[in-house]
Amino acid sequence: VEPQQDGTYLLAPGAYSYTVSAAHYRTQTGELTVGITDTDRTVTVELTRTYEVRFVVKNESGETIENPSITAKKAKETFTAENGVLELPSGEYTYTIRADGYTSIRDVALSVGKETQTIKQTMVIWDSKVYFSLWGDTLHGGGREHHLYDGTMTEWIPLIEVPIEEDWTVRDVMEAVLPKYYYEISNPSGSYVNKITTPDGEELSEMSNGQNSGWMYMVNEGFAGVGVNAWKVNDGDVITFYYVDNYKLEGTISLTAPEKRVYYIEDGEAELDTTGMKLEFKVNPMDGGSGKISDVTKTAKLFLLNNAPFDSTTPGKQRIFVRHGGYTGSFVVEGRYRNAEELHQTLSECIAQAETLEQKEYSKASWNALRDALQTAKTVNARPDASEQTLRDAFLTLRDALAALRPAAEEV
């Protein structure tokens, strides 16, 4: 209905809804009923003053991010920006910025006074991933129980890298991965996977191999204990989805030592340092178990999935299983090459070690090899722009020369 010249409205009897808006004021809406016998009426609407909050959102390269989603919240109210501008009454808020391909900026405090303000934010490119593997079993009914740690399970999907989106859960990861390998998931409740069908059409369901059998999963340190739609994944998580013949023997293990979970590929065949290792067992709550701390330095058996030996020469993340006291748990380690900063530090330590040695103690041939390796190492280490490969070669050559030293008495 259009207003008269004097701003009034002529309304026939009936029900109406109205909207009152003005620049820099909150829009108000309402309802109005006009009866047959009604006379002139005045509707008073009080508008709340708003103030502009302008957002300038850029990426790490300084480029403006077009059309980010910007919202502000106060109590149960949500306000949405238009063209990067929020119109807000005075008060305290939190704002969130989202943009495709970038990590969201969430729940930042915002105080709105009686003036226009501009907020500048830089968004970081979203580049997160998790690692996922799927382990199944044969249909064997009852009988001997199969376990991940004893070589009786079957690797259906090897450990793969999976790009993830923000707020993904384990369920999202599975739904992204399994169809690509022609596996079908049955998850009627949304939280519990009760059956997985293989590409050959074989169904492996809960209780297929006994009353305590079914599907479970681990994230990083062990048994998750919540539904697949409840666990939000984070960058670098290692997810192992697997079938168990007896869920009552599944539990989580947290390490109190060692703290270090990284080993370096340059070191070749290496062993995990288990000095002082203590593991806290948290038995599956479905079994009513309680936690206990055990010193398992001497008795723990460490191995990979399906009883494979620990491999210290392959980059990437690996799940290490610990078998102790009738229970099995796991933790995750990562194998990687040293970066430039770490290589400089390691090379400096090798140089310092070599410079403490005396030539007269060693055979001429082995000393000459060490001398040459030491000179190269010092030259390379003094270069701040040395590449990782150059630093790595110098480190390995010097380390090998130190290991190859022979006492002078052995020289003929």
XYZ file of N, CA, C and O in Angstrom, residues 18-30 43-51 89:
92
model
N 3.480 -4.608 8.466
C 4.172 -3.400 8.054
C 5.661 -3.492 8.398
O 6.090 -4.245 9.280
N 6.450 -2.711 7.671
C 7.893 -2.610 7.880
C 8.266 -1.139 7.904
O 7.847 -0.369 7.021
N 9.070 -0.777 8.922
C 9.530 0.599 9.050
C 11.053 0.576 9.022
O 11.698 -0.091 9.847
N 11.626 1.296 8.053
C 13.086 1.298 7.954
C 13.585 2.695 7.659
O 12.866 3.520 7.071
N 14.815 2.942 8.075
C 15.472 4.224 7.802
C 16.967 3.993 7.870
O 17.446 3.088 8.577
N 17.709 4.775 7.129
C 19.162 4.607 7.101
C 19.731 4.746 8.506
O 19.412 5.702 9.238
N 20.581 3.789 8.860
C 21.285 3.769 10.146
C 20.352 3.578 11.335
O 20.635 4.025 12.454
N 19.219 2.907 11.082
C 18.332 2.496 12.157
C 17.929 1.034 11.909
O 17.873 0.583 10.759
N 17.637 0.309 12.980
C 17.168 -1.069 12.832
C 15.772 -1.089 12.263
O 14.874 -0.360 12.707
N 15.587 -1.940 11.286
C 14.269 -2.097 10.680
C 13.331 -2.766 11.679
O 13.706 -3.709 12.382
N 12.104 -2.263 11.732
C 11.096 -2.839 12.620
C 9.922 -3.331 11.790
O 9.521 -2.699 10.801
N 9.355 -4.447 12.181
C 8.171 -4.986 11.518
C 7.070 -5.189 12.540
O 7.324 -5.267 13.749
N 5.834 -5.266 12.062
C 4.712 -5.494 12.958
C 3.479 -5.907 12.174
O 3.507 -6.015 10.943
N 0.070 4.617 14.698
C 0.955 3.535 15.160
C 2.326 4.138 15.444
O 2.951 4.733 14.542
N 2.760 4.023 16.673
C 4.057 4.579 17.060
C 5.122 3.476 17.038
O 4.960 2.421 17.664
N 6.168 3.706 16.301
C 7.276 2.745 16.185
C 8.560 3.452 16.580
O 8.882 4.523 16.035
N 9.267 2.875 17.531
C 10.538 3.457 17.971
C 11.691 2.692 17.321
O 11.846 1.483 17.533
N 12.464 3.364 16.526
C 13.587 2.733 15.829
C 14.872 2.889 16.645
O 15.112 3.947 17.247
N 15.689 1.846 16.626
C 16.965 1.845 17.356
C 18.088 2.280 16.430
O 18.237 1.748 15.319
N 18.887 3.226 16.877
C 20.017 3.741 16.080
C 21.064 2.649 15.904
O 21.353 1.875 16.819
N 21.616 2.577 14.697
C 22.695 1.619 14.426
C 23.930 2.363 13.937
O 23.836 3.520 13.493
N 25.059 1.686 14.008
C 26.334 2.286 13.615
C 27.072 1.324 12.700
O 27.020 0.102 12.875
N 23.403 -1.870 16.582
C 23.183 -0.955 17.712
C 24.374 -1.027 18.666
O 25.168 -1.984 18.633
